[in-house]
Short mmCIF file of C-alpha atoms in Angstrom, two decimals:
data_model
loop_
_atom_site.label_atom_id
_atom_site.label_comp_id
_atom_site.label_asym_id
_atom_site.label_seq_id
_atom_site.Cartn_x
_atom_site.Cartn_y
_atom_site.Cartn_z
CA MET A 1 -39.31 48.73 12.55
CA PHE A 2 -42.06 50.79 10.90
CA GLU A 3 -45.27 49.56 9.15
CA ARG A 4 -48.06 51.18 7.40
CA ALA A 5 -50.82 49.05 5.83
CA ASN A 6 -52.10 51.49 3.04
CA ALA A 7 -49.37 53.88 2.21
CA VAL A 8 -48.98 56.47 -0.57
CA VAL A 9 -45.59 56.81 -1.98
CA ARG A 10 -44.52 59.43 -4.50
CA VAL A 11 -41.11 59.49 -6.25
CA ARG A 12 -40.30 63.01 -7.21
CA ARG A 13 -37.94 64.65 -9.62
CA ALA A 14 -37.39 68.41 -9.33
CA ARG A 15 -41.01 69.74 -8.59
CA PHE A 16 -43.10 67.05 -10.24
CA TYR A 17 -44.25 63.75 -9.07
CA VAL A 18 -43.21 61.19 -11.59
CA ILE A 19 -44.89 58.11 -10.05
CA GLU A 20 -47.39 57.29 -7.27
CA ARG A 21 -47.80 54.04 -5.73
CA ARG A 22 -50.01 52.56 -2.92
CA GLY A 23 -49.45 49.49 -0.78
CA ARG A 24 -47.98 48.05 2.29
CA LEU A 25 -45.04 50.03 3.39
CA HIS A 26 -42.45 48.79 5.94
CA VAL A 27 -38.90 49.77 7.07
CA GLU A 28 -36.39 47.02 7.87
CA ASP A 29 -32.75 46.91 8.09
CA ASP A 30 -32.43 50.58 6.94
CA VAL A 31 -34.47 49.93 3.86
CA VAL A 32 -37.94 51.21 2.76
CA HIS A 33 -40.09 48.51 1.11
CA LEU A 34 -43.34 48.98 -0.63
CA ASP A 35 -45.08 45.54 -1.30
CA GLY A 36 -41.67 43.81 -0.69
CA GLU A 37 -39.94 45.95 -3.35
CA ARG A 38 -37.25 48.24 -2.35
CA VAL A 39 -38.08 52.05 -2.59
CA ALA A 40 -35.19 53.56 -0.92
CA ARG A 41 -32.36 52.59 1.52
CA ARG A 42 -30.72 54.72 4.10
CA GLY A 43 -27.46 55.10 2.61
CA ASP A 44 -28.80 56.95 -0.38
CA ILE A 45 -30.77 59.40 1.65
CA ARG A 46 -29.26 62.97 2.35
CA HIS A 47 -31.77 64.07 5.01
CA ALA A 48 -35.52 63.45 5.95
CA TYR A 49 -38.11 65.80 7.32
CA THR A 50 -41.84 66.38 7.66
CA VAL A 51 -43.56 68.79 5.17
CA TYR A 52 -47.14 69.91 4.88
CA GLU A 53 -48.47 70.23 1.40
CA ARG A 54 -52.18 70.79 0.41
CA GLY A 55 -53.60 69.49 3.76
CA ARG A 56 -51.38 66.41 3.66
CA THR A 57 -48.60 65.52 5.99
CA LEU A 58 -45.49 63.88 4.12
CA VAL A 59 -42.21 62.70 5.16
CA ARG A 60 -39.65 63.73 2.50
CA LEU A 61 -36.72 61.38 1.99
CA THR A 62 -34.31 63.61 -0.03
CA ARG A 63 -32.04 61.80 -2.35
CA SER A 64 -29.70 63.05 -4.95
CA ARG A 65 -31.01 62.38 -8.67
CA ALA A 66 -28.45 59.71 -9.22
CA PHE A 67 -30.59 57.61 -6.87
CA GLY A 68 -33.78 58.43 -8.43
CA GLY A 69 -35.01 61.76 -6.93
CA ASP A 70 -36.94 62.39 -3.70
CA VAL A 71 -39.43 60.03 -2.03
CA ASP A 72 -42.40 61.53 -0.45
CA VAL A 73 -44.33 59.09 2.08
CA GLU A 74 -47.75 60.38 3.12
CA VAL A 75 -48.47 59.68 6.77
CA ASP A 76 -51.40 60.52 9.29
CA SER A 77 -49.46 62.97 11.56
CA ALA A 78 -46.21 64.61 12.43
CA GLU A 79 -45.86 61.82 15.26
CA GLU A 80 -46.03 59.07 12.64
CA GLY A 81 -43.52 60.91 10.42
CA ASP A 82 -41.13 60.98 13.51
CA ARG A 83 -41.50 57.19 13.87
CA LEU A 84 -40.67 56.69 10.20
CA VAL A 85 -37.54 58.90 10.31
CA ALA A 86 -36.47 57.06 13.56
CA ALA A 87 -36.89 53.82 12.10
CA LEU A 88 -34.37 54.66 9.34
CA ARG A 89 -32.08 56.22 12.04
CA LEU A 90 -32.22 59.54 10.19
CA ASP A 91 -33.03 61.57 13.35
CA GLY A 92 -30.48 64.37 14.31
CA ALA A 93 -28.97 62.25 16.99
CA ARG A 94 -28.11 59.34 14.80
CA SER A 95 -27.43 60.62 11.37
CA VAL A 96 -25.74 63.38 9.31
CA GLY A 97 -27.95 65.32 7.39
CA GLU A 98 -26.47 66.70 3.88
CA TYR A 99 -27.56 70.01 2.32
CA THR A 100 -26.62 71.85 -0.75
CA LEU A 101 -26.41 75.64 -0.39
CA THR A 102 -24.62 78.74 -2.13
CA ASP A 103 -21.88 80.73 -0.53
CA GLY A 104 -22.32 84.20 0.53
CA SER A 105 -25.37 86.51 0.73
CA LEU A 106 -28.06 86.71 -1.90
CA ARG A 107 -26.82 90.11 -2.85
CA VAL A 108 -23.22 88.85 -3.18
CA GLY A 109 -24.37 85.82 -4.96
CA ARG A 110 -26.14 87.83 -7.59
CA MET A 111 -23.05 90.18 -8.13
CA ARG A 112 -21.03 87.13 -8.56
CA LEU A 113 -23.46 85.73 -11.16
CA ALA A 114 -23.45 89.16 -12.99
CA ILE A 115 -19.73 89.20 -13.16
CA LYS A 116 -19.55 85.41 -14.23
CA VAL A 117 -22.04 86.02 -17.05
CA LEU A 118 -20.22 89.30 -18.26
CA GLY A 119 -17.06 87.32 -18.32
CA ILE A 120 -18.54 84.48 -20.35
CA LEU A 121 -20.01 86.93 -22.86
CA PHE A 122 -16.55 88.63 -23.19
CA PHE A 123 -14.87 85.37 -23.98
CA LEU A 124 -17.69 84.40 -26.46
CA ALA A 125 -17.40 87.85 -28.21
CA MET A 126 -13.68 87.45 -28.49
CA SER A 127 -14.21 84.01 -29.97
CA GLU A 128 -16.68 85.24 -32.56
CA LEU A 129 -14.16 88.17 -33.42
CA LEU A 130 -11.24 85.73 -33.89
CA LEU A 131 -13.23 83.51 -36.12
CA PHE A 132 -14.22 86.48 -38.17
CA ARG A 133 -10.57 87.48 -38.64
CA ALA A 134 -9.54 83.91 -39.27
CA ALA A 135 -12.31 83.78 -41.96
CA ARG A 136 -11.12 86.82 -43.69
CA GLY A 137 -7.40 86.29 -43.25
CA HIS A 138 -6.96 82.59 -43.49
CA ASP A 139 -4.90 82.65 -40.21
CA ALA A 140 -4.52 79.11 -38.91
CA MET A 141 -3.48 80.30 -35.48
CA LEU A 142 -6.75 82.26 -35.15
CA HIS A 143 -8.62 79.14 -36.20
CA LEU A 144 -7.20 77.65 -33.13
CA LEU A 145 -7.59 80.41 -30.76
CA ALA A 146 -11.38 80.67 -31.33
CA PRO A 147 -12.14 77.27 -29.92
CA THR A 148 -9.80 77.63 -27.13
CA MET A 149 -11.66 80.86 -26.19
CA TYR A 150 -14.90 78.74 -26.22
CA PHE A 151 -13.32 76.21 -24.05
CA LEU A 152 -12.07 78.70 -21.55
CA ALA A 153 -15.44 80.21 -21.32
CA THR A 154 -16.99 76.84 -20.47
CA ILE A 155 -14.22 75.83 -17.94
CA GLY A 156 -14.77 79.40 -16.26
CA PHE A 157 -18.43 78.77 -15.85
CA ALA A 158 -18.01 75.34 -14.42
CA ILE A 159 -15.29 76.52 -11.81
CA GLY A 160 -17.35 79.54 -11.05
CA THR A 161 -20.44 77.57 -10.33
CA ALA A 162 -18.46 75.09 -8.34
CA SER A 163 -16.68 77.56 -6.25
CA ARG A 164 -20.00 78.93 -4.93
CA ALA A 165 -21.49 75.73 -3.82
CA VAL A 166 -21.28 74.82 -0.20
CA HIS A 167 -22.24 71.21 0.99
CA ALA A 168 -23.26 71.38 4.65
CA SER A 169 -23.30 68.19 6.83
CA VAL A 170 -25.10 68.49 10.05
CA GLY A 171 -24.30 65.76 12.50
CA ALA A 172 -25.00 65.25 16.32
CA ASP A 173 -21.44 66.90 17.01
CA GLY A 174 -21.39 69.99 14.69
CA VAL A 175 -21.59 71.49 11.33
CA ARG A 176 -19.05 70.69 8.45
CA LEU A 177 -18.88 73.03 5.52
CA ARG A 178 -17.50 71.88 2.32
CA ARG A 179 -16.38 74.29 -0.34
CA LEU A 180 -14.06 74.03 -3.45
CA ALA A 181 -11.33 75.90 -1.50
CA GLY A 182 -11.43 73.50 1.54
CA THR A 183 -13.38 72.01 4.47
CA ARG A 184 -14.25 73.52 7.81
CA PHE A 185 -15.71 71.73 10.85
CA ILE A 186 -17.65 73.89 13.40
CA PRO A 187 -18.55 72.14 16.72
CA PHE A 188 -21.80 73.17 18.20
CA ALA A 189 -20.10 74.47 21.13
CA ASP A 190 -18.62 77.34 19.00
CA VAL A 191 -22.08 78.19 17.42
CA ALA A 192 -23.52 81.34 19.07
CA TYR A 193 -26.69 81.34 16.89
CA VAL A 194 -28.31 80.23 13.58
CA ARG A 195 -31.09 82.16 11.85
CA LEU A 196 -33.15 82.27 8.71
CA LEU A 197 -33.11 85.79 7.03
CA GLY A 198 -35.27 85.58 3.97
CA ARG A 199 -33.40 83.40 1.55
CA GLU A 200 -30.20 83.46 3.65
CA ILE A 201 -28.95 81.38 6.62
CA GLU A 202 -26.64 83.29 9.07
CA LEU A 203 -24.40 81.14 11.30
CA GLY A 204 -22.95 83.03 14.09
CA LEU A 205 -19.84 81.90 16.07
CA ARG A 206 -18.84 82.55 19.65
CA ASP A 207 -15.59 84.47 18.46
CA GLY A 208 -17.78 87.02 16.64
CA SER A 209 -17.35 85.67 12.99
CA LYS A 210 -20.19 84.57 11.02
CA THR A 211 -20.89 82.56 7.75
CA VAL A 212 -23.71 83.47 5.42
CA VAL A 213 -25.11 81.19 2.75
CA HIS A 214 -28.14 81.29 0.59
CA TYR A 215 -30.55 78.93 -1.14
CA ALA A 216 -32.81 78.57 -4.15
CA PRO A 217 -36.53 79.49 -3.46
CA GLU A 218 -37.59 75.74 -4.10
CA HIS A 219 -35.51 74.64 -1.32
CA ARG A 220 -37.13 76.68 1.63
CA TYR A 221 -38.42 73.75 3.29
CA GLU A 222 -34.89 72.29 3.42
CA ALA A 223 -33.45 75.65 4.55
CA GLU A 224 -36.03 75.71 7.33
CA MET A 225 -35.15 72.04 8.48
CA LEU A 226 -31.44 72.72 8.25
CA VAL A 227 -31.89 75.68 10.80
CA GLU A 228 -34.22 73.59 13.05
CA ARG A 229 -31.92 70.64 13.16
CA ILE A 230 -28.94 72.81 14.05
CA GLU A 231 -30.94 74.54 16.79
CA GLY A 232 -32.33 71.03 18.17
CA GLN A 233 -28.78 69.66 18.27
CA ARG A 234 -27.60 72.80 19.92
CA THR A 235 -30.26 72.45 22.47
CA SER A 236 -29.39 68.81 23.09
CA GLN A 237 -25.81 69.37 23.66
CA ARG A 238 -26.44 72.07 26.12
CA VAL A 239 -28.37 69.63 28.20
CA ARG A 240 -25.60 67.07 28.10
CA ALA A 241 -22.66 69.47 28.33
CA GLN A 242 -22.22 69.22 32.26
CA ALA A 243 -22.15 65.31 32.05
CA ALA A 244 -19.57 65.74 29.25
CA LYS A 245 -17.28 67.54 31.79
CA ALA A 246 -17.17 64.93 34.23
CA PRO A 247 -13.65 63.72 35.44
CA ASP A 248 -13.89 60.24 33.93
CA ALA A 249 -14.33 61.82 30.42
CA ASP A 250 -11.30 63.91 31.13
CA PHE A 251 -9.10 60.91 31.88
CA LEU A 252 -9.77 59.43 28.48
CA ALA A 253 -8.74 62.56 26.46
CA ARG A 254 -5.45 62.68 24.51
CA HIS A 255 -3.89 65.64 26.54
CA GLY A 256 -1.04 66.25 24.04
CA ARG A 257 0.28 62.61 24.09
CA THR A 258 1.33 60.85 20.94
CA ALA A 259 -1.44 58.63 19.33
CA GLU A 260 0.40 55.41 20.61
CA GLU A 261 0.94 56.61 24.30
CA TRP A 262 -2.92 57.80 24.39
CA MET A 263 -4.13 54.60 22.89
CA ARG A 264 -2.16 52.45 25.50
CA ALA A 265 -3.24 54.57 28.36
CA ALA A 266 -6.98 54.51 27.25
CA GLU A 267 -7.00 50.83 27.00
CA THR A 268 -6.10 50.65 30.76
CA GLN A 269 -9.36 52.64 31.76
CA HIS A 270 -11.69 49.66 31.29
CA GLU A 271 -13.20 48.25 34.47
CA ARG A 272 -11.68 44.81 33.48
CA ASN A 273 -8.23 46.46 34.61
CA ALA A 274 -9.64 47.73 37.91
CA THR A 275 -7.42 47.28 41.10
CA PHE A 276 -7.58 48.85 44.58
CA ARG A 277 -4.71 51.23 43.48
CA THR A 278 -6.22 52.45 40.14
CA SER A 279 -9.26 54.26 38.93
CA VAL A 280 -11.13 53.05 36.13
CA VAL A 281 -14.36 53.67 34.15
CA PRO A 282 -17.26 51.46 34.12
CA GLY A 283 -18.28 49.87 30.73
CA GLU A 284 -21.83 51.55 30.55
CA ARG A 285 -20.33 54.91 31.35
CA LEU A 286 -17.71 54.43 28.45
CA TRP A 287 -20.44 53.81 26.16
CA GLU A 288 -22.18 56.90 27.37
CA ILE A 289 -19.09 59.09 26.66
CA VAL A 290 -18.79 57.46 23.17
CA GLU A 291 -22.32 58.17 22.12
CA ASP A 292 -22.36 61.68 23.80
CA SER A 293 -21.74 64.12 20.97
CA ALA A 294 -21.21 67.02 23.57
CA ALA A 295 -18.05 65.32 24.85
CA PRO A 296 -14.81 66.36 23.70
CA ALA A 297 -13.65 64.15 20.43
CA THR A 298 -10.57 62.79 22.02
CA ALA A 299 -12.72 61.67 25.02
CA ARG A 300 -15.27 59.93 22.83
CA ALA A 301 -12.34 58.20 20.85
CA GLY A 302 -10.44 57.33 24.10
CA ALA A 303 -13.79 55.68 25.52
CA ALA A 304 -14.00 53.63 22.40
CA LEU A 305 -10.34 52.63 22.80
CA ALA A 306 -11.07 51.59 26.31
CA LEU A 307 -13.95 49.36 25.03
CA ARG A 308 -11.83 48.20 22.09
CA HIS A 309 -11.07 44.62 23.27
CA GLU A 310 -14.68 43.94 24.62
CA LEU A 311 -16.41 44.56 21.30
CA ASP A 312 -18.65 41.83 19.84
CA GLY A 313 -20.89 42.00 16.85
CA VAL A 314 -23.63 44.02 18.40
CA ALA A 315 -21.25 46.40 20.13
CA ARG A 316 -19.43 47.08 16.89
CA MET A 317 -22.57 47.90 15.24
CA ARG A 318 -23.43 50.24 18.25
CA LEU A 319 -20.19 52.00 17.71
CA ARG A 320 -20.74 52.29 13.97
CA ILE A 321 -23.98 54.04 14.57
CA ALA A 322 -22.27 56.44 16.95
CA ALA A 323 -19.83 57.06 14.01
CA GLU A 324 -22.50 57.59 11.54
CA ALA A 325 -23.80 60.58 13.48
CA CYS A 326 -20.43 62.44 13.43
CA ALA A 327 -20.12 65.45 11.06
CA ASP A 328 -16.38 65.73 11.92
CA PRO A 329 -14.67 63.42 9.62
CA ARG A 330 -11.74 62.87 12.12
CA THR A 331 -13.93 61.63 14.96
CA ARG A 332 -15.89 59.46 12.43
CA SER A 333 -12.87 58.06 10.92
CA ALA A 334 -11.27 57.11 14.56
CA LEU A 335 -14.66 55.51 15.65
CA GLU A 336 -15.13 53.67 12.38
CA SER A 337 -11.67 52.13 12.60
CA LEU A 338 -12.48 50.92 16.00
CA ALA A 339 -15.66 49.41 14.89
CA ALA A 340 -14.03 47.89 12.04
CA ALA A 341 -11.39 45.98 14.29
CA LYS A 342 -8.49 47.24 12.34
CA GLN A 343 -4.91 46.73 13.20
CA ASP A 344 -3.09 49.00 15.55
CA SER A 345 -1.23 50.69 12.56
CA ALA A 346 -4.61 51.66 10.90
CA ILE A 347 -6.07 52.65 14.19
CA LEU A 348 -3.14 54.97 15.14
CA ARG A 349 -3.36 56.77 11.52
CA ALA A 350 -6.98 57.51 12.38
CA LEU A 351 -6.31 58.83 15.89
CA GLU A 352 -3.35 60.95 14.72
CA PRO A 353 -5.51 64.00 13.49
CA LEU A 354 -7.64 64.21 16.66
CA GLU A 355 -6.59 66.94 18.94
CA ASP A 356 -8.03 67.82 22.50
CA ALA A 357 -9.48 71.26 21.29
CA THR A 358 -10.33 71.21 17.67
CA PRO A 359 -10.88 74.78 16.47
CA ALA A 360 -13.69 75.94 14.31
CA HIS A 361 -11.36 76.91 11.60
CA ALA A 362 -9.85 73.43 11.39
CA ARG A 363 -9.61 71.82 7.88
CA SER A 364 -9.45 68.41 6.67
#
């Protein structure tokens, strides 16, 4: 719960404020209200961060234009901004931040743009030539070819633009990069460094490879927050890494078993099944593993399986919150299927893609 008696809220489009309102602001049930009217809801927000503009401290709730543009909430301090972000569960530990970038370095991006523009100009010139020759020769085929060339130029421009877009999702467990060519999930354990170099972001992996993307000048704040968020989550994971290697977490992992064998074995690990001959995991420790983004994905899913038959409404919400912070779609799907109390067949389908060691080049 978050409240502010005399709040200033601005809804932005592009670089301009389109509306400014004042009133009582409060956050409840993942919705931002101003004088009782809904301003934004958590599901529409791609990410949130604190910015400083003209001596003011603002919390920027970044939304796509389909949901009305960004929302800026003026606060007294960064600490108050953190409380607002936490009330919406948009902090790094409990959400997935969404960012739109451009593939490759800035130099490569400019070269690709130049090639794309030259290609479009070529198609347009050919279209004009065909129209000119068709007008002089009354050739029906040339009349058809000209609009076809225009169409191909338009399609080529759209595909070229889409192929360069990179949608980065940063969760508590890692970074997911979505391109037109496919999706790649990179666990934080595989990240060696991340740094901001001018208008470029370089993500280096422990295997020596690296991924470079760049951003538009007006998105510098977002780029800085993206790098800060990745670094923050990497630091948190290093702190929790030792606990994630505990033996009880290893008991819950898949270890090459079929999804059905793994599910049955994990369900026996709850303390309700304890006997003097068996070793089980206490319920609260199971929750620690489920909510630990540094733990292996199969250990987290195994802990959720062990808790499966003990979940009430509150516990299902707790599990759903853990799922919402996963950038890895496979881990998220597995936890969500268990939180939704789906049938065994649906749960097994969600568990099947999970592996004990998910490589950074894995695609989904």
